[in-house]
Short mmCIF file of C-alpha atoms in Angstrom, two decimals:
data_model
loop_
_atom_site.label_atom_id
_atom_site.label_comp_id
_atom_site.label_asym_id
_atom_site.label_seq_id
_atom_site.Cartn_x
_atom_site.Cartn_y
_atom_site.Cartn_z
CA MET A 231 3.33 8.04 16.68
CA ALA A 232 1.21 9.07 13.72
CA GLU A 233 -2.35 10.22 14.23
CA LEU A 234 -5.26 8.36 12.71
CA LEU A 235 -6.89 10.05 9.74
CA SER A 236 -10.60 10.78 9.88
CA ASP A 237 -12.91 9.05 7.41
CA ASP A 238 -13.15 12.29 5.41
CA GLU A 239 -9.36 12.70 5.35
CA VAL A 240 -8.92 9.14 4.08
CA ASP A 241 -11.56 9.67 1.39
CA GLU A 242 -9.94 12.95 0.27
CA ARG A 243 -6.37 11.67 0.23
CA LEU A 244 -6.76 8.08 -0.95
CA PRO A 245 -4.79 7.69 -4.21
CA GLU A 246 -6.61 6.63 -7.36
CA GLY A 247 -6.92 2.85 -7.61
CA TRP A 248 -6.79 2.33 -3.84
CA VAL A 249 -9.84 1.30 -1.80
CA ARG A 250 -10.62 1.46 1.87
CA ASP A 251 -11.43 -1.77 3.67
CA ASP A 252 -12.28 -0.94 7.31
CA ASP A 253 -8.97 0.06 8.94
CA GLU A 254 -6.84 -0.74 5.86
CA ILE A 255 -6.31 0.56 2.38
CA SER A 256 -5.55 -1.80 -0.48
CA ARG A 257 -4.83 -1.99 -4.17
CA SER A 258 -4.39 -4.81 -6.65
CA TYR A 259 -1.85 -4.24 -9.41
CA GLU A 260 -2.01 -6.27 -12.63
CA PHE A 261 0.98 -7.55 -14.59
CA ASP A 262 1.62 -9.34 -17.86
CA ASP A 263 3.27 -12.28 -16.13
CA TYR A 264 4.15 -13.74 -12.75
CA LEU A 265 7.78 -12.60 -12.64
CA ALA A 266 6.85 -8.97 -13.36
CA GLY A 267 4.60 -9.10 -10.29
CA VAL A 268 7.32 -10.68 -8.18
CA SER A 269 9.75 -7.96 -9.26
CA PHE A 270 7.22 -5.27 -8.33
CA ALA A 271 6.62 -6.91 -4.94
CA MET A 272 10.37 -6.82 -4.32
CA HIS A 273 10.45 -3.08 -5.07
CA VAL A 274 7.49 -2.53 -2.75
CA GLY A 275 9.35 -4.43 -0.03
CA GLU A 276 12.47 -2.30 -0.50
CA VAL A 277 10.48 0.95 -0.28
CA ALA A 278 8.63 -0.34 2.79
CA GLU A 279 11.90 -1.26 4.49
CA GLU A 280 13.36 2.20 3.79
CA GLU A 281 10.23 3.79 5.28
CA PHE A 282 10.05 1.23 8.12
CA HIS A 283 6.33 0.72 7.48
CA HIS A 284 5.52 -2.74 6.16
CA PRO A 285 2.45 -3.72 4.11
CA GLU A 286 0.87 -7.07 3.56
CA ILE A 287 1.78 -8.24 0.04
CA VAL A 288 -0.06 -11.07 -1.72
CA ILE A 289 1.47 -12.29 -4.98
CA GLY A 290 -0.84 -14.00 -7.44
CA TYR A 291 -0.25 -15.32 -10.95
CA LYS A 292 -0.61 -11.91 -12.64
CA THR A 293 -1.56 -9.69 -9.69
CA VAL A 294 -0.01 -8.25 -6.59
CA GLU A 295 -2.28 -7.03 -3.80
CA VAL A 296 -0.86 -4.53 -1.32
CA ARG A 297 -2.62 -3.77 1.98
CA LEU A 298 -1.62 -0.98 4.35
CA THR A 299 -2.59 -0.05 7.89
CA SER A 300 -0.83 1.41 10.91
CA HIS A 301 -1.22 -1.38 13.45
CA GLU A 302 0.19 0.60 16.37
CA GLU A 303 -2.34 3.39 15.84
CA GLY A 304 -5.21 1.05 14.98
CA GLY A 305 -6.04 2.34 11.51
CA ILE A 306 -5.06 4.52 8.58
CA THR A 307 -2.49 7.29 9.03
CA ASP A 308 -0.41 9.64 6.88
CA LYS A 309 2.20 6.87 6.67
CA ASP A 310 -0.23 4.60 4.84
CA ILE A 311 -1.24 7.27 2.32
CA ARG A 312 2.42 8.21 1.78
CA LEU A 313 3.42 4.60 1.09
CA ALA A 314 0.45 4.06 -1.23
CA ASN A 315 1.71 6.96 -3.34
CA LEU A 316 5.30 5.67 -3.25
CA PHE A 317 4.17 2.20 -4.33
CA ASP A 318 2.22 3.72 -7.23
CA ASP A 319 5.40 5.53 -8.27
CA GLU A 320 7.16 2.14 -8.42
CA ARG A 321 4.57 0.85 -10.86
#
């Protein structure tokens, strides 16, 4: 099991564009059209499956919101920060 990060660790390591929302981190990505967002969400899902750490993904008309938390640990861990960076690499 991964250890929870302290508030200071989350603040220091949170990738640009991501925000903390209680025990989750989230980011909204913008796209030119709906299908570009759907394609990105599919890539996020593939990365998440490879890492066996699954985010909440909300697909809007020209946005995709991704939310991460480590449910088993009850908050934000290294896994969440790692996936946030991997998702940014997909963009």
